[in-house]
Amino acid sequence: MKRLIQTQRGLSTVVATALMLSAVAVLGTTLVLWSNSNLSRYETSLATTSSTNTNRINEFLVIENVWFCKTSCHNQGINKPGINITLVNYGNIGLNVTQIKLNGSKYVYTYTNVAILPSQEYFFTNKTNYPWHSGSAQNITVTTGRGSIFTAQMTANRTAQ
Amino acid sequence: MKSRKGLSTVVGMVFALIALATSIGYITYSMNILDQYDQTVIAKNQQTIDNGRENFQLYTTTIKNNKFNVTVINTGSLPINITKMWVQNYSVTDSINYYSINKLVSPGGILINIGQNLSPNLNVNPASNGYYNIKLITTRGNSLQFNMGSPGVKPLYMQLTITPQELTTTPINVTLSYLVTNNSTTNNLLTNLVPQLSSTTCSGGTPLVLTYSSGPFPAQYATLPSGSTAIFKWIYTATSGSSGAKCYIAASLKNGLGGNTASDTVFLK
């Protein structure tokens, strides 16, 4: 009798231990998988954010020249004053110009895909009449696809044609 | 019992090791990413600092062989690479072009003959009333901009002085000094200043007679920077005239603005 009891007690302990081990294994594995998945997601997010910011920092666009033209900078037979802006990418990565703003928000030109490769130029000509005045400052703001903003303030020379 | 205790320890250790390895991996990866980002920020800062330290100035500019001849000096502490030269001709409606330069200038060094070998060729006629805006660009995106051209675009401050102004006897030599000041407040270089005198207008009982002797000295100023004054001189001889006779003379620049003149009067006591 005593031997039988001992045997039963041992069996229940083994079963309990097996159950406990299984539960720990399942819960532990789940926890590890969950944490791994989370960490992996954080890593991806961190890499993406870092890459975006690094690329944004590396963007180096220069508003190299602004030409205030009197009649023919449109090259479309429009005899109205215009503005011609030369943008040069002096950075080591390509960029997309998405918006050019002239003097605040009145003249806004939005683009979808104006890519400028490193060391390349882009000549912007406004398609409509831009009534600049000689001697008054003109604000030019260029926005890129990564969100960088480059600004310049230019003044049309009083003797400009 | 001992053997069961050992098993749980092993299982615990396995999970602990996995958790530790994952955490260390994540931290290492994050540190690497942050390190790369830091390097980028540091490089960008250095680039911004270098941009600010880049400094070059216009040393002189003339028109030689009907071409621009610009000299710049690198006054900064970094070598610079001048990549382009933009030229806008104000005397022609809507005319602008740029030319490749791509020349290095070391700190303290000068770069000469900019504009002498442009491609395509750019000819400038110094005698014409041409007026140009020139802009030199560097690889760091900095620029040096100045205007250059005829004195006939804007009125200039000028003065004509005849000495002695009151003549007591004849014959006597009189000196005409003609001062022309480039009163532009911007970086505006005037080229090819050539003086001229109007014919004398004399009056009096017996009109004063002024005879040209020599001048002008110098015959011309090739360039006149902003804030500078050009001085031209002529020698005339007052040969005869009665008391109270006087002569009026006006001076101007040959390629100057119409009506922009200076005058003075000489008279015999």
Coordinates of C-alpha atoms in Angstrom, one line a residue:
Chain A
M1 CA 0.0 0.0 0.0
K2 CA 2.8 2.3 1.0
R3 CA 4.6 1.4 -2.2
L4 CA 1.5 2.1 -4.3
I5 CA 1.0 5.6 -2.7
Q6 CA 4.6 6.4 -3.3
T7 CA 4.2 5.4 -7.0
Q8 CA 1.1 7.6 -7.4
R9 CA 2.7 10.5 -5.8
G10 CA 5.7 10.3 -8.1
L11 CA 3.5 10.1 -11.2
S12 CA 1.6 13.2 -10.3
T13 CA 4.8 15.1 -9.7
V14 CA 6.2 14.0 -13.1
V15 CA 2.9 15.0 -14.8
A16 CA 2.8 18.3 -13.0
T17 CA 6.4 19.0 -13.9
A18 CA 5.8 18.0 -17.5
L19 CA 2.7 20.3 -17.6
M20 CA 4.7 23.1 -16.0
L21 CA 7.6 22.7 -18.4
S22 CA 5.3 22.6 -21.4
A23 CA 3.5 25.8 -20.2
V24 CA 6.7 27.6 -19.5
A25 CA 8.1 26.5 -22.9
V26 CA 5.0 27.6 -24.7
L27 CA 4.7 30.9 -22.8
G28 CA 8.4 31.6 -23.0
T29 CA 8.6 30.8 -26.7
T30 CA 5.6 33.1 -27.3
L31 CA 7.1 35.8 -25.3
V32 CA 10.4 35.5 -27.1
L33 CA 8.8 35.5 -30.5
W34 CA 6.6 38.5 -29.5
S35 CA 9.6 40.5 -28.2
N36 CA 11.6 39.5 -31.2
S37 CA 8.9 40.7 -33.6
N38 CA 8.6 43.9 -31.7
L39 CA 12.3 44.5 -31.7
S40 CA 12.5 43.7 -35.3
R41 CA 9.7 46.3 -36.0
Y42 CA 11.6 48.9 -33.9
E43 CA 14.8 48.2 -35.8
T44 CA 13.1 48.7 -39.1
S45 CA 11.5 51.9 -37.9
L46 CA 14.8 53.1 -36.5
A47 CA 16.6 52.3 -39.7
T48 CA 13.9 54.0 -41.8
T49 CA 13.8 57.1 -39.6
S50 CA 17.6 57.3 -39.5
S51 CA 17.9 56.8 -43.3
T52 CA 15.3 59.5 -44.0
N53 CA 16.9 62.0 -41.7
T54 CA 20.4 61.1 -43.0
N55 CA 19.3 61.6 -46.6
R56 CA 17.5 64.8 -45.7
I57 CA 20.7 66.1 -44.0
N58 CA 22.8 65.1 -47.0
E59 CA 20.6 67.1 -49.4
F60 CA 22.4 70.2 -50.6
L61 CA 20.5 72.2 -53.0
V62 CA 21.7 75.7 -54.0
I63 CA 19.6 78.4 -55.6
E64 CA 22.6 79.4 -57.7
N65 CA 21.2 82.1 -59.9
V66 CA 18.0 84.1 -60.3
W67 CA 17.4 85.9 -63.5
F68 CA 14.7 88.6 -63.5
C69 CA 13.8 88.8 -67.1
K70 CA 11.7 91.4 -68.8
T71 CA 9.9 89.8 -71.6
S72 CA 11.3 86.6 -73.1
C73 CA 12.4 84.2 -70.3
H74 CA 9.2 82.2 -70.8
N75 CA 10.4 81.3 -74.4
Q76 CA 6.7 80.9 -75.2
G77 CA 6.1 84.2 -76.9
I78 CA 4.7 85.7 -73.7
N79 CA 5.9 89.3 -73.4
K80 CA 5.6 89.6 -69.7
P81 CA 8.1 89.8 -66.9
G82 CA 9.2 86.6 -65.5
I83 CA 11.7 84.9 -63.2
N84 CA 14.1 82.2 -64.1
I85 CA 15.7 80.2 -61.2
T86 CA 18.7 77.9 -61.6
L87 CA 18.9 75.2 -58.9
V88 CA 22.0 73.1 -58.6
N89 CA 22.3 69.9 -56.5
Y90 CA 25.8 70.2 -54.9
G91 CA 25.0 67.2 -52.6
N92 CA 26.0 63.6 -53.0
I93 CA 22.5 62.2 -53.3
G94 CA 19.7 62.9 -55.7
L95 CA 16.6 64.8 -54.7
N96 CA 13.2 65.7 -55.9
V97 CA 11.9 69.2 -56.0
T98 CA 8.3 69.2 -55.1
Q99 CA 7.5 72.9 -54.6
I100 CA 8.8 76.3 -55.5
K101 CA 7.3 79.3 -53.8
L102 CA 7.9 82.9 -54.9
N103 CA 7.5 85.7 -52.4
G104 CA 5.3 83.9 -49.9
S105 CA 2.3 82.0 -51.0
K106 CA 1.0 84.0 -53.8
Y107 CA 3.0 82.3 -56.5
V108 CA 3.3 78.6 -55.7
Y109 CA 4.5 76.1 -58.2
T110 CA 4.0 72.4 -57.2
Y111 CA 5.8 69.6 -58.9
T112 CA 5.4 65.9 -58.7
N113 CA 8.6 64.6 -60.1
V114 CA 11.5 67.0 -60.8
A115 CA 14.5 64.9 -60.0
I116 CA 17.9 66.6 -59.8
L117 CA 20.9 64.2 -59.7
P118 CA 24.1 65.1 -57.9
S119 CA 26.0 67.9 -59.8
Q120 CA 23.0 68.5 -62.0
E121 CA 21.0 71.6 -62.6
Y122 CA 17.4 72.5 -63.0
F123 CA 16.2 75.6 -64.7
F124 CA 12.9 76.8 -63.4
T125 CA 10.9 79.3 -65.4
N126 CA 7.5 80.5 -64.1
K127 CA 4.8 79.8 -66.6
T128 CA 2.8 82.9 -65.8
N129 CA 3.4 86.6 -65.5
Y130 CA 5.5 87.3 -62.4
P131 CA 5.5 91.1 -61.8
W132 CA 8.8 91.6 -60.0
H133 CA 9.9 95.1 -59.2
S134 CA 13.4 96.4 -59.6
G135 CA 15.1 96.9 -56.2
S136 CA 12.6 95.0 -54.2
A137 CA 13.6 91.7 -52.5
Q138 CA 12.1 88.5 -53.8
N139 CA 11.9 85.5 -51.5
I140 CA 12.3 82.1 -53.1
T141 CA 11.6 78.9 -51.2
V142 CA 12.3 75.4 -52.6
T143 CA 10.9 72.3 -50.9
T144 CA 12.2 68.8 -51.7
G145 CA 10.5 65.4 -51.5
R146 CA 12.2 64.6 -48.2
G147 CA 10.9 67.8 -46.6
S148 CA 14.1 70.0 -46.8
I149 CA 13.5 73.6 -47.4
F150 CA 16.0 75.9 -49.1
T151 CA 15.5 79.6 -49.2
A152 CA 17.1 82.6 -50.9
Q153 CA 16.4 86.2 -51.1
M154 CA 17.3 88.0 -54.3
T155 CA 16.9 91.5 -55.5
A156 CA 16.4 92.5 -59.1
N157 CA 19.1 95.0 -60.0
R158 CA 17.8 98.5 -60.7
T159 CA 19.4 98.4 -64.1
A160 CA 18.1 94.9 -65.0
Q161 CA 16.2 94.6 -68.2
Chain B
M1 CA 14.5 15.6 -7.6
K2 CA 18.0 16.8 -8.3
S3 CA 17.6 16.0 -12.0
R4 CA 14.2 17.9 -12.2
K5 CA 15.7 21.0 -10.6
G6 CA 18.5 21.0 -13.2
L7 CA 16.0 20.8 -16.1
S8 CA 14.1 23.9 -15.0
T9 CA 17.4 25.8 -14.6
V10 CA 18.4 24.8 -18.1
V11 CA 15.0 25.9 -19.5
G12 CA 15.3 29.2 -17.6
M13 CA 18.8 29.8 -18.8
V14 CA 17.8 29.1 -22.4
F15 CA 15.1 31.8 -22.3
A16 CA 17.4 34.2 -20.4
L17 CA 20.1 33.7 -23.0
I18 CA 17.6 34.3 -25.9
A19 CA 16.3 37.4 -24.2
L20 CA 19.8 38.7 -23.5
A21 CA 21.1 38.0 -27.0
T22 CA 18.1 39.7 -28.5
S23 CA 18.5 42.8 -26.3
I24 CA 22.2 43.0 -27.0
G25 CA 21.6 42.7 -30.7
Y26 CA 18.9 45.4 -30.7
I27 CA 21.1 47.7 -28.6
T28 CA 24.1 47.1 -30.9
Y29 CA 22.1 47.7 -34.0
S30 CA 20.6 50.9 -32.5
M31 CA 24.0 52.2 -31.5
N32 CA 25.3 51.5 -35.0
I33 CA 22.4 53.4 -36.6
L34 CA 22.8 56.3 -34.2
D35 CA 26.6 56.3 -34.8
Q36 CA 26.0 56.6 -38.6
Y37 CA 23.5 59.4 -38.0
D38 CA 25.9 61.2 -35.8
Q39 CA 28.6 60.9 -38.5
T40 CA 26.2 62.4 -41.0
V41 CA 25.4 65.3 -38.7
I42 CA 29.0 65.9 -37.9
A43 CA 29.8 65.9 -41.7
K44 CA 27.0 68.3 -42.4
N45 CA 28.1 70.6 -39.6
Q46 CA 31.6 70.5 -41.0
Q47 CA 30.2 71.3 -44.4
T48 CA 28.3 74.3 -43.0
I49 CA 31.3 75.5 -41.2
D50 CA 33.5 75.2 -44.3
N51 CA 30.8 77.1 -46.3
G52 CA 31.1 80.0 -43.8
R53 CA 34.9 79.9 -43.9
E54 CA 35.1 80.0 -47.6
N55 CA 35.9 83.6 -48.5
F56 CA 37.1 85.1 -51.8
Q57 CA 37.1 88.7 -53.0
L58 CA 37.4 90.5 -56.2
Y59 CA 41.0 91.7 -56.7
T60 CA 40.7 93.5 -60.0
T61 CA 38.8 93.3 -63.2
T62 CA 39.4 94.8 -66.6
I63 CA 38.5 94.2 -70.2
K64 CA 41.5 92.8 -72.1
N65 CA 41.4 91.8 -75.7
N66 CA 37.7 92.5 -75.7
K67 CA 37.2 89.8 -73.0
F68 CA 36.6 90.0 -69.3
N69 CA 39.8 89.7 -67.3
V70 CA 38.8 89.0 -63.7
T71 CA 41.2 88.4 -60.8
V72 CA 40.0 87.0 -57.5
I73 CA 41.9 86.4 -54.3
N74 CA 41.2 83.6 -51.8
T75 CA 41.1 85.4 -48.5
G76 CA 39.8 82.4 -46.6
S77 CA 41.6 79.5 -45.0
L78 CA 40.2 76.8 -47.3
P79 CA 41.0 76.0 -50.9
I80 CA 38.1 77.0 -53.2
N81 CA 37.0 75.7 -56.6
I82 CA 35.4 78.3 -58.8
T83 CA 33.1 76.3 -61.0
K84 CA 31.0 78.8 -63.0
M85 CA 30.8 82.4 -64.2
W86 CA 27.3 83.8 -64.8
V87 CA 27.2 86.8 -67.1
Q88 CA 24.1 88.9 -67.5
N89 CA 24.2 91.6 -70.1
Y90 CA 22.0 94.4 -68.9
S91 CA 22.4 96.4 -72.0
V92 CA 20.6 93.7 -74.0
T93 CA 17.1 92.7 -73.1
D94 CA 16.9 89.2 -71.5
S95 CA 20.4 88.0 -72.1
I96 CA 22.1 85.6 -69.6
N97 CA 24.7 82.9 -69.9
Y98 CA 27.0 80.9 -67.8
Y99 CA 30.5 79.5 -68.5
S100 CA 32.4 76.7 -66.9
I101 CA 35.6 77.8 -65.0
N102 CA 36.6 74.9 -62.7
K103 CA 39.7 76.4 -61.3
L104 CA 41.2 75.8 -57.8
V105 CA 42.5 78.7 -55.7
S106 CA 44.5 77.8 -52.6
P107 CA 44.2 79.9 -49.5
G108 CA 46.0 83.3 -50.0
G109 CA 46.3 82.5 -53.7
I110 CA 45.0 84.5 -56.6
L111 CA 43.3 83.3 -59.8
I112 CA 43.9 85.5 -62.8
N113 CA 42.5 85.7 -66.3
I114 CA 39.0 84.6 -65.5
G115 CA 37.0 85.3 -68.6
Q116 CA 39.8 85.1 -71.1
N117 CA 39.2 81.6 -72.2
L118 CA 35.5 81.1 -71.9
S119 CA 33.7 78.5 -73.9
P120 CA 31.7 79.5 -75.9
N121 CA 33.7 82.6 -76.5
L122 CA 32.4 85.8 -74.9
N123 CA 33.4 89.1 -76.5
V124 CA 32.9 92.4 -74.7
N125 CA 33.2 95.7 -76.4
P126 CA 34.7 98.2 -73.9
A127 CA 33.7 101.2 -76.0
S128 CA 30.0 100.3 -76.0
N129 CA 27.6 101.1 -73.3
G130 CA 27.6 97.5 -72.2
Y131 CA 26.8 96.8 -68.6
Y132 CA 27.2 93.4 -67.1
N133 CA 26.4 91.5 -63.9
I134 CA 29.0 88.9 -63.2
K135 CA 28.7 86.1 -60.7
L136 CA 31.3 83.6 -59.8
I137 CA 30.2 80.3 -58.1
T138 CA 32.1 77.8 -56.0
T139 CA 31.6 74.1 -55.4
R140 CA 30.3 74.9 -51.9
G141 CA 27.6 77.1 -53.4
N142 CA 29.0 80.4 -52.4
S143 CA 29.2 83.2 -54.9
L144 CA 30.8 86.5 -55.6
Q145 CA 28.7 89.0 -57.6
F146 CA 29.6 92.3 -59.0
N147 CA 28.5 94.7 -61.8
M148 CA 30.9 95.9 -64.4
G149 CA 30.4 98.2 -67.4
S150 CA 29.9 101.5 -68.9
P151 CA 29.7 104.7 -66.8
G152 CA 26.7 105.7 -68.9
V153 CA 24.1 103.8 -66.8
K154 CA 23.7 105.9 -63.8
P155 CA 24.6 109.6 -63.0
L156 CA 28.0 109.9 -61.3
Y157 CA 29.3 112.5 -59.0
M158 CA 31.7 114.7 -60.9
Q159 CA 33.5 118.0 -60.4
L160 CA 35.6 120.3 -62.6
T161 CA 38.0 122.8 -61.0
I162 CA 40.0 125.4 -62.8
T163 CA 43.1 126.7 -61.0
P164 CA 43.8 129.5 -60.7
Q165 CA 40.3 130.6 -61.2
E166 CA 41.0 134.3 -60.9
L167 CA 43.6 135.4 -63.4
T168 CA 45.6 138.5 -62.7
T169 CA 47.7 138.5 -65.9
T170 CA 48.1 136.8 -69.3
P171 CA 49.5 134.7 -70.6
I172 CA 49.2 132.1 -67.9
N173 CA 48.7 128.4 -67.7
V174 CA 45.6 127.1 -66.0
T175 CA 45.0 123.6 -64.8
L176 CA 41.6 121.9 -65.3
S177 CA 41.0 119.1 -62.8
Y178 CA 38.1 116.8 -63.5
L179 CA 37.1 114.4 -60.7
V180 CA 34.7 111.5 -61.3
T181 CA 33.6 109.4 -58.4
N182 CA 32.0 106.0 -58.6
N183 CA 29.3 106.7 -56.1
S184 CA 27.7 103.2 -56.3
T185 CA 27.1 101.6 -53.0
T186 CA 27.1 98.1 -54.4
N187 CA 30.0 96.2 -55.9
N188 CA 29.9 98.1 -59.2
L189 CA 32.9 98.5 -61.3
L190 CA 33.0 101.2 -64.1
T191 CA 35.1 100.5 -67.1
N192 CA 36.7 102.7 -69.8
L193 CA 36.3 106.2 -68.4
V194 CA 37.3 108.6 -71.1
P195 CA 37.0 112.4 -70.4
Q196 CA 36.1 115.1 -72.8
L197 CA 35.8 118.9 -72.5
S198 CA 33.1 121.0 -74.2
S199 CA 34.2 123.9 -76.3
T200 CA 34.8 127.0 -74.2
T201 CA 32.2 129.7 -74.0
C202 CA 34.0 133.0 -73.4
S203 CA 32.7 136.5 -72.9
G204 CA 33.8 140.0 -71.9
G205 CA 34.8 143.2 -73.6
T206 CA 37.8 141.5 -75.1
P207 CA 36.9 137.9 -74.6
L208 CA 39.3 135.7 -72.7
V209 CA 41.2 133.3 -75.0
L210 CA 41.9 129.9 -73.7
T211 CA 44.2 127.7 -75.8
Y212 CA 44.6 124.0 -75.4
S213 CA 48.1 123.0 -74.3
S214 CA 48.0 119.4 -73.2
G215 CA 45.9 116.6 -71.6
P216 CA 44.0 114.8 -70.5
F217 CA 46.3 113.1 -68.1
P218 CA 45.7 110.2 -67.9
A219 CA 43.9 109.7 -71.2
Q220 CA 41.5 107.2 -69.6
Y221 CA 40.8 105.0 -66.6
A222 CA 40.4 101.3 -67.6
T223 CA 38.4 100.6 -64.4
L224 CA 37.0 102.5 -61.4
P225 CA 35.9 100.5 -58.4
S226 CA 33.0 101.6 -56.2
G227 CA 33.9 104.5 -53.9
S228 CA 37.0 105.5 -56.0
T229 CA 37.7 108.7 -57.7
A230 CA 39.3 109.2 -61.1
I231 CA 41.2 112.5 -61.6
F232 CA 41.9 113.9 -65.1
K233 CA 43.9 117.0 -65.8
W234 CA 44.3 119.3 -68.8
I235 CA 46.6 122.3 -69.2
Y236 CA 45.2 125.4 -71.0
T237 CA 46.9 128.7 -71.6
A238 CA 45.0 132.0 -71.1
T239 CA 46.5 134.2 -73.7
S240 CA 44.6 137.4 -73.7
G241 CA 41.4 139.2 -72.6
S242 CA 40.2 142.3 -70.9
S243 CA 39.4 142.7 -67.2
G244 CA 36.2 140.9 -66.3
A245 CA 36.4 138.5 -69.3
K246 CA 35.5 134.9 -68.5
C247 CA 35.3 131.5 -69.9
Y248 CA 33.0 128.6 -69.1
I249 CA 34.0 125.0 -69.7
A250 CA 32.1 121.8 -69.1
A251 CA 33.5 118.3 -68.8
S252 CA 31.9 115.0 -69.2
L253 CA 32.6 111.3 -69.9
K254 CA 32.6 110.2 -73.5
N255 CA 30.5 107.2 -72.8
G256 CA 28.8 108.7 -69.8
L257 CA 25.1 109.5 -69.2
G258 CA 23.8 112.4 -71.2
G259 CA 23.5 115.6 -69.1
N260 CA 25.9 114.2 -66.5
T261 CA 28.4 117.0 -66.6
A262 CA 30.6 119.2 -64.4
S263 CA 31.6 122.8 -65.2
D264 CA 33.6 125.7 -63.9
T265 CA 34.4 129.3 -64.9
V266 CA 37.7 131.1 -65.1
F267 CA 37.9 134.9 -65.3
L268 CA 40.4 137.7 -65.6
K269 CA 40.5 140.3 -62.9

